[in-house]
Coordinates of C-alpha atoms in Angstrom, one line a residue:
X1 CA -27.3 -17.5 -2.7
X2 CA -23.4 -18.0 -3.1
X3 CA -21.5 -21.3 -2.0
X4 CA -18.0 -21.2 -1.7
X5 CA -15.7 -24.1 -1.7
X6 CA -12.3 -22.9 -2.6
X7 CA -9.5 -24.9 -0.2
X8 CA -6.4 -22.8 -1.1
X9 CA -7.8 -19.5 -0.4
X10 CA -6.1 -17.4 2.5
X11 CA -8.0 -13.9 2.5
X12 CA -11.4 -13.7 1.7
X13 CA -12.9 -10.2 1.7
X14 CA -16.8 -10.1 0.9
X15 CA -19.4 -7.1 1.0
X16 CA -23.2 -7.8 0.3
X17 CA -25.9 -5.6 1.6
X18 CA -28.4 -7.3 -0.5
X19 CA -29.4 -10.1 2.4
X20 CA -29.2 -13.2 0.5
X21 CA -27.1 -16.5 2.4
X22 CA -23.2 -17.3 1.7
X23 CA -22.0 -20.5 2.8
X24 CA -18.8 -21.4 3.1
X25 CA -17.2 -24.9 3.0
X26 CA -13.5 -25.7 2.8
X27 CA -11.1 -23.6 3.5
X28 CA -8.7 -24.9 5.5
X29 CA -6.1 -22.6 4.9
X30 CA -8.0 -19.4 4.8
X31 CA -6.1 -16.9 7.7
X32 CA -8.2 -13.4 6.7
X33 CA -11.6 -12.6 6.4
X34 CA -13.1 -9.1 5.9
X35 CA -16.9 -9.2 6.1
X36 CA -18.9 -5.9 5.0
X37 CA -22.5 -6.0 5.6
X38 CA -24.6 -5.9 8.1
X39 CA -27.4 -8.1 7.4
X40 CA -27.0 -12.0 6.0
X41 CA -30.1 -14.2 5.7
X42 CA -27.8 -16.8 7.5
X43 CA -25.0 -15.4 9.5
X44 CA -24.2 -18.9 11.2
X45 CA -23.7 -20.4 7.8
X46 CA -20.8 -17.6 7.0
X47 CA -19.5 -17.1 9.9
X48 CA -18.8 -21.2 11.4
X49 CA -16.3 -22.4 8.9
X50 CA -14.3 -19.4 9.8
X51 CA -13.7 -20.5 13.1
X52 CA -9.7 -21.5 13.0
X53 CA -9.3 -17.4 11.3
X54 CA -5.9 -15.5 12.7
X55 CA -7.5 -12.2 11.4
X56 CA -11.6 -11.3 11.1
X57 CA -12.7 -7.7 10.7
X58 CA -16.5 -6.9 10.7
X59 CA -19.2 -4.4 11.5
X60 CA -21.0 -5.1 14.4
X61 CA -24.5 -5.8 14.9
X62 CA -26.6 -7.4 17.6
X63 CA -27.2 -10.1 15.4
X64 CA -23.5 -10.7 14.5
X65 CA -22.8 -10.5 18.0
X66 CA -25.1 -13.1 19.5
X67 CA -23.5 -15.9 16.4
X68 CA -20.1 -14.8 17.2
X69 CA -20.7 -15.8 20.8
X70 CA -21.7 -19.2 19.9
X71 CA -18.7 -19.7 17.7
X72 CA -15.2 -20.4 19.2
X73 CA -12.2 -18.9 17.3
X74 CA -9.6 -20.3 19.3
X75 CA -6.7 -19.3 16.8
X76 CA -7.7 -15.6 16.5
X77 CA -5.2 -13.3 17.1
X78 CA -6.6 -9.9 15.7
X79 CA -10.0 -8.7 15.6
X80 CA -11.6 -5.4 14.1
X81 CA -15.1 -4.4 15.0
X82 CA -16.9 -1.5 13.1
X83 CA -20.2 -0.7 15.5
X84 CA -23.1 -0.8 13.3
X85 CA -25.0 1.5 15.8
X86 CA -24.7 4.0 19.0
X87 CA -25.8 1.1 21.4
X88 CA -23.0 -1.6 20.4
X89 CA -21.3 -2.4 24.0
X90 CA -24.1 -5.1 24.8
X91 CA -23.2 -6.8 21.8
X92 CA -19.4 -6.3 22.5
X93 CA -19.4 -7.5 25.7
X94 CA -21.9 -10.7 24.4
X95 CA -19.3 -11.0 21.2
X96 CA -15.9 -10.6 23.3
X97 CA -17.1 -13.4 26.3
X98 CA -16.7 -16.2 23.3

């Protein structure tokens, strides 16, 4: 597992396919995130301190979809979403009602 604590950091780019947990924990000024992989052993642990983010890209999968829509990112501003699969709009539509 990775933990991250790294307060200055503004762009954050990260690609795992191996399935292991990332946890992230202060970084208050961090404005991009790029996440590359489709499958984390805890998404809600990656994905929650990235809350205040201007700019997240990600591939989207069901499971992506249903933590995003738990999670409020009420300063985002630009969003890219890379389907994972050919039957992505119910996770869209879950991921874009947050």
């Amino acid at each position: 597992s990775l933990v991250m604590d790294t307060p200055d950091l503004k762009y954050f780019y990260i690609t795992d396919y191996s399935g292991d947990s990332c946890l992230i924990e202060n970084m208050p000024r961090l404005n991009f995130v790029c996440i590359d992989g489709e499958h984390f052993h805890d998404i809600d642990n990656l994905l929650r301190p990235l809350s205040t983010v201007s700019t997240l890209e990600f591939s989207l999968s069901h499971e992506m979809a249903v933590c995003c829509s738990t999670i409020k990112f009420s300063q985002l501003t630009k969003c890219e979403i890379s389907p994972c699969d050919s039957n992505f709009m119910d996770s869209l539509v879950l991921l874009l009602h947050s």
